[in-house]
Amino acid sequence: MGKSSKDKRDAYYRLAKEQGWRARSAFKLLQLDEEFDLFKDVTRVVDLCAAPGSWSQVLSRVLIKGEKFGRRAWEDENAKSWQLLRGVFGTGVKQGDIQERELEAEQKLEPRKDVKIVAIDLQPMSPLAGIITLKADITHPATVPLLLRALDPTYDPSSKSQHASHPVDLVLSDGAPDVTGLHDLDIYVQSQLLFAALNLTLCVLRPGGKFVAKIFRGRNVDLLYSQLSIFFEQVMVAKPRSSRASSVEAFIVCLNFQPPEGFKASLEEPMGIGNRLEKMVAAKAERHPIVAPITLQAAANGTWSAAPAKPLVKGNDGVVELSLPEEESDAWKSGRWIAPFMACGDLSGFDADASYHLPKDRITLDPVQPPTAPPYKRALEMRKAAGGAYGKTSLA
Ligand code: SAM
């Protein structure tokens, strides 16, 4: 698919270029924030798997510059930047217009004090003002001291401490492996990235803090929800409008970090390996026995009463009965849990799965930040050296 047809088929792709975002993912974070107020009381953030950096751009613009986006800016009549999220898609906007609009948006800004943002990715990332960027693998134990050092320059790696002395308020992880198309394998690799993100989070998050991570909703995702609910008071799954409905992608939003009493994160015994988590889920179920699902009965007079769970039966004598299907009660018994699902983002906004007509005079904009070291770079160089796609030298 060429750049031009992608413009038509993906409104957020075009909108991102119009508004100066490095990737369309920026809209996902903005829509998640609109729903969950993620940036409230937040000054210290870790952005995992951050390249090319559109989430870090959002953090920089909201926290460092104090810009407002979406509904929040709409409610604040002094802020002009609301249009940056709603966009002017399809009006033939040029790069220069974007800068003008950015300048306009820079009125009445309320930057936060002492903001610290650390971004990590396997890939190199072009610098962003005010953001510390690290090129590292989040699944590697050596990344923990690197991160602790970035968060606190006085951190002494020889102390072997795995905990931040000044913990952070929010950890984000938009990590995704190179998708193979083998569904189960992709979901497995994605879950390993998520566990790596969780392990880092447990080392650096302050009690009460928030954790947001990309997930692929696979067969065993309910197990993951129950495991996360050991550490967080609220665990929800969210699907921003800018994330294609056709994709299994969603975001797990975990609020109010409350590590169990006596819990110490340790990379010698990381979560997701062995059965430490399973044991913790079982221990939690023992402390707070999981209530067996109940059947609700609505009598003809409009009153409701609870009855023990039983397979779904049809109501009779004016009594309507609702009960959880058997598989669901099995799921409860095995320590699984179904997290609330929330769709977020303005419903009148663009549909990520739709194609849009564009005016004839519109132009195709270049990406805001072309990849610094794309995996296909060497292949392109070799093709060029060979005199084009049909040159004499083969790529082998
Ligand atoms: N949030 C980013 C943004 O807004 O620009 C987009 C992130 S992109 C969807 C996924 C990123 O995960 C890629 O840049 C990839 O390099 C990174 N990634 C995958 N595995 C990783 C790992 N083990 N450690 C660090 N980064 C990783």
CSV table of C-alpha atoms and ligand atoms in Angstrom, one decimal:
chain,number,residue,atom,x,y,z
A,1,MET,CA,0.0,0.0,0.0
A,2,GLY,CA,1.5,3.4,-1.0
A,3,LYS,CA,1.6,6.5,1.2
A,4,SER,CA,-1.2,8.0,-0.7
A,5,SER,CA,-3.7,5.1,-0.4
A,6,LYS,CA,-2.7,4.7,3.2
A,7,ASP,CA,-3.7,8.3,3.7
A,8,LYS,CA,-7.2,7.4,2.5
A,9,ARG,CA,-7.5,4.1,4.3
A,10,ASP,CA,-6.1,5.2,7.6
A,11,ALA,CA,-7.3,8.6,8.9
A,12,TYR,CA,-5.1,8.5,11.9
A,13,TYR,CA,-2.0,7.8,9.8
A,14,ARG,CA,-2.7,11.0,7.8
A,15,LEU,CA,-3.8,13.0,10.9
A,16,ALA,CA,-0.5,12.0,12.7
A,17,LYS,CA,1.5,13.6,9.9
A,18,GLU,CA,-0.7,16.7,9.8
A,19,GLN,CA,-0.3,17.2,13.5
A,20,GLY,CA,3.4,16.5,13.8
A,21,TRP,CA,3.2,13.1,15.6
A,22,ARG,CA,5.9,10.6,14.8
A,23,ALA,CA,3.4,7.8,14.7
A,24,ARG,CA,-0.4,7.3,14.7
A,25,SER,CA,-0.1,5.6,18.1
A,26,ALA,CA,-0.1,9.1,19.7
A,27,PHE,CA,-3.9,9.1,19.3
A,28,LYS,CA,-4.2,5.9,21.3
A,29,LEU,CA,-2.4,7.4,24.3
A,30,LEU,CA,-4.4,10.6,24.0
A,31,GLN,CA,-7.7,8.7,23.9
A,32,LEU,CA,-6.6,6.5,26.8
A,33,ASP,CA,-5.8,9.6,28.8
A,34,GLU,CA,-9.2,11.1,28.0
A,35,GLU,CA,-10.9,8.1,29.4
A,36,PHE,CA,-8.7,7.4,32.5
A,37,ASP,CA,-7.1,10.7,33.3
A,38,LEU,CA,-3.7,9.0,33.1
A,39,PHE,CA,-1.6,12.2,33.4
A,40,LYS,CA,-3.4,13.5,36.5
A,41,ASP,CA,-0.8,14.2,39.3
A,42,VAL,CA,1.9,12.6,37.2
A,43,THR,CA,5.4,14.1,36.8
A,44,ARG,CA,7.7,11.0,36.6
A,45,VAL,CA,7.1,8.6,33.7
A,46,VAL,CA,8.8,5.6,32.1
A,47,ASP,CA,7.9,5.0,28.5
A,48,LEU,CA,8.9,1.4,27.5
A,49,CYS,CA,9.2,0.3,23.9
A,50,ALA,CA,9.0,4.0,22.9
A,51,ALA,CA,10.4,4.2,19.4
A,52,PRO,CA,9.8,6.1,17.1
A,53,GLY,CA,8.5,8.2,20.0
A,54,SER,CA,5.0,9.4,19.5
A,55,TRP,CA,4.0,8.5,23.1
A,56,SER,CA,7.0,10.3,24.4
A,57,GLN,CA,6.0,13.3,22.3
A,58,VAL,CA,2.5,13.2,23.9
A,59,LEU,CA,4.2,13.1,27.4
A,60,SER,CA,6.5,15.9,26.5
A,61,ARG,CA,3.7,18.1,25.2
A,62,VAL,CA,1.3,17.4,28.0
A,63,LEU,CA,3.7,17.3,31.0
A,64,ILE,CA,6.6,19.4,30.0
A,65,LYS,CA,4.8,22.0,27.8
A,66,GLY,CA,1.5,21.8,29.5
A,67,GLU,CA,-0.6,21.5,26.4
A,68,LYS,CA,-4.2,20.2,26.5
A,69,PHE,CA,-5.8,17.9,24.0
A,70,GLY,CA,-9.2,16.5,23.1
A,71,ARG,CA,-12.1,16.9,25.6
A,72,ARG,CA,-9.8,18.4,28.3
A,73,ALA,CA,-8.9,21.3,26.0
A,74,TRP,CA,-12.4,21.6,24.7
A,75,GLU,CA,-13.6,22.1,28.2
A,76,ASP,CA,-11.0,24.8,28.8
A,77,GLU,CA,-12.0,27.7,26.6
A,78,ASN,CA,-8.5,29.3,26.9
A,79,ALA,CA,-6.9,26.4,25.2
A,80,LYS,CA,-6.7,26.5,21.5
A,81,SER,CA,-5.0,23.2,21.0
A,82,TRP,CA,-8.2,21.1,21.0
A,83,GLN,CA,-8.0,21.2,17.2
A,84,LEU,CA,-4.8,19.3,17.3
A,85,LEU,CA,-6.6,16.2,18.3
A,86,ARG,CA,-9.8,16.7,16.3
A,87,GLY,CA,-7.7,17.5,13.3
A,88,VAL,CA,-8.3,19.1,9.9
A,89,PHE,CA,-8.1,15.8,8.1
A,90,GLY,CA,-8.5,16.1,4.3
A,91,THR,CA,-8.2,19.8,4.0
A,92,GLY,CA,-4.8,19.7,2.2
A,93,VAL,CA,-2.9,20.9,5.3
A,94,LYS,CA,0.8,21.5,4.7
A,95,GLN,CA,3.8,21.1,7.1
A,96,GLY,CA,4.0,24.9,7.6
A,97,ASP,CA,0.4,25.1,8.8
A,98,ILE,CA,1.2,22.6,11.5
A,99,GLN,CA,3.9,24.8,13.0
A,100,GLU,CA,1.5,27.7,12.9
A,101,ARG,CA,-1.1,25.8,14.8
A,102,GLU,CA,1.5,24.6,17.2
A,103,LEU,CA,2.5,28.1,18.0
A,104,GLU,CA,-1.1,29.1,18.5
A,105,ALA,CA,-1.5,26.2,20.9
A,106,GLU,CA,1.4,27.4,22.9
A,107,GLN,CA,-0.7,30.0,24.6
A,108,LYS,CA,-1.8,29.6,28.2
A,109,LEU,CA,0.4,26.6,28.9
A,110,GLU,CA,0.7,25.1,32.3
A,111,PRO,CA,3.9,23.1,32.4
A,112,ARG,CA,4.4,20.8,35.4
A,113,LYS,CA,7.5,21.2,37.6
A,114,ASP,CA,10.2,18.6,38.0
A,115,VAL,CA,9.1,16.4,35.2
A,116,LYS,CA,11.2,13.4,34.5
A,117,ILE,CA,10.5,11.1,31.5
A,118,VAL,CA,12.7,8.2,30.5
A,119,ALA,CA,12.0,6.4,27.2
A,120,ILE,CA,13.5,2.9,26.3
A,121,ASP,CA,13.5,1.0,23.1
A,122,LEU,CA,15.6,-1.6,21.3
A,123,GLN,CA,15.8,0.7,18.3
A,124,PRO,CA,17.6,4.0,18.4
A,125,MET,CA,15.2,6.9,18.9
A,126,SER,CA,15.7,10.5,17.6
A,127,PRO,CA,16.1,12.8,20.6
A,128,LEU,CA,13.1,14.7,22.1
A,129,ALA,CA,13.5,17.8,24.2
A,130,GLY,CA,13.4,17.0,27.9
A,131,ILE,CA,13.3,13.2,27.5
A,132,ILE,CA,16.0,10.8,28.5
A,133,THR,CA,16.2,8.0,25.8
A,134,LEU,CA,17.9,4.7,26.4
A,135,LYS,CA,18.6,2.1,23.7
A,136,ALA,CA,18.0,-1.2,25.6
A,137,ASP,CA,16.1,-4.5,25.7
A,138,ILE,CA,13.4,-4.4,28.3
A,139,THR,CA,13.6,-8.2,28.6
A,140,HIS,CA,17.3,-8.0,29.7
A,141,PRO,CA,18.1,-7.8,33.5
A,142,ALA,CA,20.9,-5.3,32.7
A,143,THR,CA,18.3,-2.8,31.7
A,144,VAL,CA,17.1,-2.4,35.3
A,145,PRO,CA,20.3,-0.6,36.6
A,146,LEU,CA,20.3,1.5,33.4
A,147,LEU,CA,16.8,2.6,34.1
A,148,LEU,CA,17.4,3.2,37.8
A,149,ARG,CA,20.5,5.3,36.9
A,150,ALA,CA,18.5,7.4,34.4
A,151,LEU,CA,15.8,8.0,37.0
A,152,ASP,CA,18.4,8.9,39.7
A,153,PRO,CA,21.9,9.9,38.6
A,154,THR,CA,23.2,9.2,42.1
A,155,TYR,CA,22.1,5.5,41.9
A,156,ASP,CA,25.1,3.2,42.5
A,157,PRO,CA,24.9,0.0,40.4
A,158,SER,CA,27.3,-1.8,42.7
A,159,SER,CA,24.6,-1.5,45.4
A,160,LYS,CA,22.8,-4.2,43.4
A,161,SER,CA,19.5,-2.5,44.5
A,162,GLN,CA,16.7,-3.2,42.1
A,163,HIS,CA,14.4,-0.5,43.4
A,164,ALA,CA,14.1,3.2,42.4
A,165,SER,CA,14.9,5.6,45.3
A,166,HIS,CA,12.6,8.1,43.6
A,167,PRO,CA,9.8,5.9,42.1
A,168,VAL,CA,7.7,6.9,39.2
A,169,ASP,CA,4.0,7.7,38.9
A,170,LEU,CA,3.3,6.1,35.6
A,171,VAL,CA,4.8,3.3,33.4
A,172,LEU,CA,3.7,2.9,29.8
A,173,SER,CA,4.5,0.0,27.5
A,174,ASP,CA,3.4,0.0,23.9
A,175,GLY,CA,5.8,-2.9,23.2
A,176,ALA,CA,5.1,-5.2,20.2
A,177,PRO,CA,7.3,-7.8,18.7
A,178,ASP,CA,7.8,-8.1,15.0
A,179,VAL,CA,4.5,-9.8,14.1
A,180,THR,CA,5.0,-13.2,12.4
A,181,GLY,CA,1.3,-13.8,11.5
A,182,LEU,CA,1.4,-17.0,13.5
A,183,HIS,CA,-1.3,-15.9,15.9
A,184,ASP,CA,-0.4,-18.0,19.0
A,185,LEU,CA,3.3,-17.3,18.6
A,186,ASP,CA,2.7,-13.6,18.3
A,187,ILE,CA,0.5,-13.6,21.4
A,188,TYR,CA,3.1,-15.6,23.3
A,189,VAL,CA,5.9,-13.2,22.4
A,190,GLN,CA,3.7,-10.2,23.2
A,191,SER,CA,2.9,-11.7,26.7
A,192,GLN,CA,6.7,-12.1,27.4
A,193,LEU,CA,7.2,-8.4,26.6
A,194,LEU,CA,4.3,-7.6,28.9
A,195,PHE,CA,5.9,-9.6,31.8
A,196,ALA,CA,9.2,-7.9,31.1
A,197,ALA,CA,7.4,-4.5,31.3
A,198,LEU,CA,5.6,-5.6,34.5
A,199,ASN,CA,8.9,-6.7,36.1
A,200,LEU,CA,10.5,-3.3,35.4
A,201,THR,CA,7.3,-1.6,36.6
A,202,LEU,CA,7.4,-3.4,39.9
A,203,CYS,CA,10.9,-2.1,40.5
A,204,VAL,CA,10.2,1.5,39.8
A,205,LEU,CA,6.5,2.3,40.4
A,206,ARG,CA,5.3,4.2,43.5
A,207,PRO,CA,2.4,2.8,45.5
A,208,GLY,CA,-0.7,4.4,44.0
A,209,GLY,CA,1.0,4.6,40.6
A,210,LYS,CA,-0.4,3.5,37.2
A,211,PHE,CA,0.6,1.0,34.6
A,212,VAL,CA,-0.7,0.9,31.0
A,213,ALA,CA,0.5,-1.7,28.5
A,214,LYS,CA,-0.4,-3.0,25.1
A,215,ILE,CA,-1.9,-6.6,25.1
A,216,PHE,CA,-3.0,-8.9,22.4
A,217,ARG,CA,-6.3,-10.5,23.5
A,218,GLY,CA,-5.7,-14.2,23.2
A,219,ARG,CA,-7.3,-17.3,24.8
A,220,ASN,CA,-5.7,-16.9,28.2
A,221,VAL,CA,-5.9,-13.2,28.7
A,222,ASP,CA,-8.3,-13.6,31.7
A,223,LEU,CA,-5.4,-15.3,33.6
A,224,LEU,CA,-3.3,-12.2,32.9
A,225,TYR,CA,-6.0,-9.9,34.3
A,226,SER,CA,-6.2,-11.9,37.5
A,227,GLN,CA,-2.4,-11.8,37.9
A,228,LEU,CA,-2.3,-8.1,37.4
A,229,SER,CA,-5.1,-7.6,39.9
A,230,ILE,CA,-2.7,-8.9,42.6
A,231,PHE,CA,-0.8,-5.6,42.3
A,232,PHE,CA,-3.4,-3.1,41.2
A,233,GLU,CA,-6.7,-2.1,42.8
A,234,GLN,CA,-8.3,-1.5,39.4
A,235,VAL,CA,-7.5,-3.5,36.2
A,236,MET,CA,-9.4,-2.6,33.0
A,237,VAL,CA,-9.0,-3.4,29.3
A,238,ALA,CA,-9.4,-0.5,26.9
A,239,LYS,CA,-9.7,-0.2,23.2
A,240,PRO,CA,-9.1,3.3,21.9
A,241,ARG,CA,-11.0,4.3,18.8
A,242,SER,CA,-7.7,4.8,16.9
A,243,SER,CA,-6.8,1.1,17.4
A,244,ARG,CA,-8.3,-0.9,14.5
A,245,ALA,CA,-11.4,-2.9,15.6
A,246,SER,CA,-10.1,-5.7,13.4
A,247,SER,CA,-6.9,-6.0,15.5
A,248,VAL,CA,-6.5,-8.1,18.7
A,249,GLU,CA,-4.6,-5.2,20.2
A,250,ALA,CA,-6.0,-3.6,23.3
A,251,PHE,CA,-4.5,-1.8,26.4
A,252,ILE,CA,-4.5,-3.0,29.9
A,253,VAL,CA,-5.0,0.0,32.3
A,254,CYS,CA,-4.0,-0.8,35.9
A,255,LEU,CA,-4.6,1.9,38.5
A,256,ASN,CA,-3.6,2.3,42.1
A,257,PHE,CA,-0.5,0.1,42.5
A,258,GLN,CA,-0.9,-1.8,45.8
A,259,PRO,CA,1.9,-4.4,46.1
A,260,PRO,CA,0.9,-7.2,48.4
A,261,GLU,CA,2.3,-6.9,51.9
A,262,GLY,CA,6.0,-7.9,52.1
A,263,PHE,CA,6.3,-8.2,48.3
A,264,LYS,CA,9.7,-7.3,46.9
A,265,ALA,CA,10.2,-7.3,43.1
A,266,SER,CA,13.3,-9.3,42.2
A,267,LEU,CA,14.7,-10.1,38.8
A,268,GLU,CA,16.2,-13.2,40.3
A,269,GLU,CA,12.6,-14.4,40.6
A,270,PRO,CA,10.8,-12.5,37.8
A,271,MET,CA,7.1,-12.5,37.3
A,272,GLY,CA,5.9,-14.7,34.4
A,273,ILE,CA,8.7,-17.3,35.0
A,274,GLY,CA,8.2,-20.3,37.3
A,275,ASN,CA,4.9,-20.2,39.2
A,276,ARG,CA,5.4,-17.3,41.6
A,277,LEU,CA,2.5,-15.4,40.1
A,278,GLU,CA,0.2,-18.5,40.2
A,279,LYS,CA,1.0,-19.0,43.9
A,280,MET,CA,0.2,-15.3,44.6
A,281,VAL,CA,-3.1,-15.6,42.8
A,282,ALA,CA,-3.9,-18.7,44.9
A,283,ALA,CA,-2.9,-17.0,48.1
A,284,LYS,CA,-5.0,-14.0,47.2
A,285,ALA,CA,-8.0,-16.3,46.5
A,286,GLU,CA,-7.5,-17.9,49.9
A,287,ARG,CA,-7.3,-14.5,51.7
A,288,HIS,CA,-10.4,-13.2,49.9
A,289,PRO,CA,-12.3,-16.2,48.8
A,290,ILE,CA,-13.7,-15.7,45.3
A,291,VAL,CA,-17.5,-15.5,45.6
A,292,ALA,CA,-19.2,-18.1,43.5
A,293,PRO,CA,-21.2,-16.6,40.7
A,294,ILE,CA,-24.8,-16.0,41.5
A,295,THR,CA,-28.0,-16.2,39.6
A,296,LEU,CA,-30.1,-13.1,39.8
A,297,GLN,CA,-33.9,-13.6,39.8
A,298,ALA,CA,-36.2,-10.9,38.8
A,299,ALA,CA,-39.7,-11.5,39.9
A,300,ALA,CA,-42.7,-10.2,38.1
A,301,ASN,CA,-43.2,-7.5,40.7
A,302,GLY,CA,-39.8,-6.0,39.7
A,303,THR,CA,-37.8,-7.2,42.7
A,304,TRP,CA,-34.4,-8.9,42.4
A,305,SER,CA,-33.1,-11.7,44.5
A,306,ALA,CA,-29.8,-13.7,44.5
A,307,ALA,CA,-29.7,-17.5,44.2
A,308,PRO,CA,-26.7,-19.9,44.1
A,309,ALA,CA,-25.2,-20.3,40.6
A,310,LYS,CA,-26.7,-23.0,38.4
A,311,PRO,CA,-26.7,-23.6,34.7
A,312,LEU,CA,-28.8,-21.2,32.6
A,313,VAL,CA,-32.4,-22.1,32.8
A,314,LYS,CA,-35.4,-20.4,31.2
A,315,GLY,CA,-37.5,-18.4,33.5
A,316,ASN,CA,-41.0,-19.5,34.3
A,317,ASP,CA,-43.9,-18.2,36.4
A,318,GLY,CA,-42.9,-14.6,35.7
A,319,VAL,CA,-39.4,-15.1,37.1
A,320,VAL,CA,-36.4,-14.2,34.8
A,321,GLU,CA,-33.2,-15.8,35.7
A,322,LEU,CA,-29.7,-14.6,34.6
A,323,SER,CA,-26.7,-16.7,35.4
A,324,LEU,CA,-23.1,-16.8,34.4
A,325,PRO,CA,-22.4,-19.5,31.8
A,326,GLU,CA,-20.6,-22.6,33.2
A,327,GLU,CA,-17.3,-21.9,31.5
A,328,GLU,CA,-17.2,-18.5,33.2
A,329,SER,CA,-17.7,-20.0,36.7
A,330,ASP,CA,-14.9,-22.5,35.8
A,331,ALA,CA,-12.7,-19.5,34.9
A,332,TRP,CA,-13.4,-18.0,38.4
A,333,LYS,CA,-12.4,-21.3,40.1
A,334,SER,CA,-9.1,-21.5,38.2
A,335,GLY,CA,-8.1,-18.0,39.4
A,336,ARG,CA,-9.1,-16.3,36.1
A,337,TRP,CA,-10.9,-13.0,36.0
A,338,ILE,CA,-12.7,-11.1,33.4
A,339,ALA,CA,-11.7,-7.4,33.4
A,340,PRO,CA,-14.2,-4.7,32.5
A,341,PHE,CA,-13.8,-3.7,28.8
A,342,MET,CA,-14.0,0.0,27.8
A,343,ALA,CA,-14.1,1.5,24.4
A,344,CYS,CA,-12.5,5.0,24.5
A,345,GLY,CA,-12.2,8.0,22.3
A,346,ASP,CA,-14.7,10.3,20.8
A,347,LEU,CA,-17.3,8.2,19.0
A,348,SER,CA,-17.8,11.0,16.4
A,349,GLY,CA,-14.0,10.8,15.7
A,350,PHE,CA,-12.5,9.0,12.8
A,351,ASP,CA,-13.0,5.2,12.4
A,352,ALA,CA,-9.6,3.5,12.3
A,353,ASP,CA,-11.0,0.8,10.0
A,354,ALA,CA,-12.7,3.1,7.4
A,355,SER,CA,-11.5,4.6,4.1
A,356,TYR,CA,-12.1,8.3,3.6
A,357,HIS,CA,-12.4,10.4,0.5
A,358,LEU,CA,-9.8,13.1,0.3
A,359,PRO,CA,-10.1,16.4,-1.7
A,360,LYS,CA,-8.2,16.4,-5.0
A,361,ASP,CA,-5.9,19.2,-4.0
A,362,ARG,CA,-4.6,17.5,-0.8
A,363,ILE,CA,-0.9,16.6,-0.7
A,364,THR,CA,0.7,13.5,0.7
A,365,LEU,CA,2.9,14.5,3.7
A,366,ASP,CA,6.2,12.9,4.5
A,367,PRO,CA,6.5,11.0,7.8
A,368,VAL,CA,7.4,13.4,10.7
A,369,GLN,CA,10.3,11.2,11.8
A,370,PRO,CA,11.5,8.5,9.4
A,371,PRO,CA,12.9,5.5,11.2
A,372,THR,CA,16.5,6.0,12.2
A,373,ALA,CA,17.6,2.4,11.6
A,374,PRO,CA,14.9,0.4,10.0
A,375,PRO,CA,15.5,-3.3,9.6
A,376,TYR,CA,15.1,-3.0,5.9
A,377,LYS,CA,17.8,-0.2,5.6
A,378,ARG,CA,20.6,-2.6,4.4
A,379,ALA,CA,18.3,-4.2,1.8
A,380,LEU,CA,17.5,-0.7,0.4
A,381,GLU,CA,21.2,0.2,0.3
A,382,MET,CA,22.0,-3.1,-1.5
A,383,ARG,CA,19.2,-2.6,-4.0
A,384,LYS,CA,20.4,1.0,-4.7
A,385,ALA,CA,24.0,-0.3,-5.2
A,386,ALA,CA,22.7,-2.9,-7.6
A,387,GLY,CA,21.0,-0.3,-9.7
A,388,GLY,CA,17.4,-0.7,-8.6
A,389,ALA,CA,15.0,-3.6,-8.0
A,390,TYR,CA,15.9,-5.3,-11.2
A,391,GLY,CA,19.7,-4.7,-11.0
A,392,LYS,CA,22.3,-7.3,-11.5
A,393,THR,CA,23.4,-8.0,-7.9
A,394,SER,CA,21.1,-10.3,-5.9
A,395,LEU,CA,20.3,-9.6,-2.3
A,396,ALA,CA,21.4,-13.0,-1.1
B,1,SAM,N1,4.8,3.8,21.4
B,1,SAM,C1,5.6,4.0,20.3
B,1,SAM,C2,5.3,5.3,19.7
B,1,SAM,O1,4.3,5.9,20.0
B,1,SAM,O2,6.1,5.8,18.8
B,1,SAM,C3,5.4,2.8,19.3
B,1,SAM,C4,5.9,1.5,19.8
B,1,SAM,S1,6.1,0.3,18.5
B,1,SAM,C5,4.4,-0.1,18.3
B,1,SAM,C6,6.7,-1.0,19.4
B,1,SAM,C7,8.1,-0.9,19.8
B,1,SAM,O3,8.5,-2.0,20.7
B,1,SAM,C8,9.1,-1.0,18.7
B,1,SAM,O4,9.8,0.3,18.5
B,1,SAM,C9,10.1,-2.0,19.1
B,1,SAM,O5,11.5,-1.7,18.8
B,1,SAM,C10,9.9,-2.1,20.6
B,1,SAM,N2,10.3,-3.3,21.2
B,1,SAM,C11,10.0,-4.6,20.9
B,1,SAM,N3,10.6,-5.5,21.7
B,1,SAM,C12,11.4,-4.7,22.6
B,1,SAM,C13,12.3,-5.1,23.6
B,1,SAM,N4,12.5,-6.3,24.0
B,1,SAM,N5,12.9,-4.1,24.3
B,1,SAM,C14,12.7,-2.8,24.0
B,1,SAM,N6,11.8,-2.4,23.0
B,1,SAM,C15,11.2,-3.4,22.3
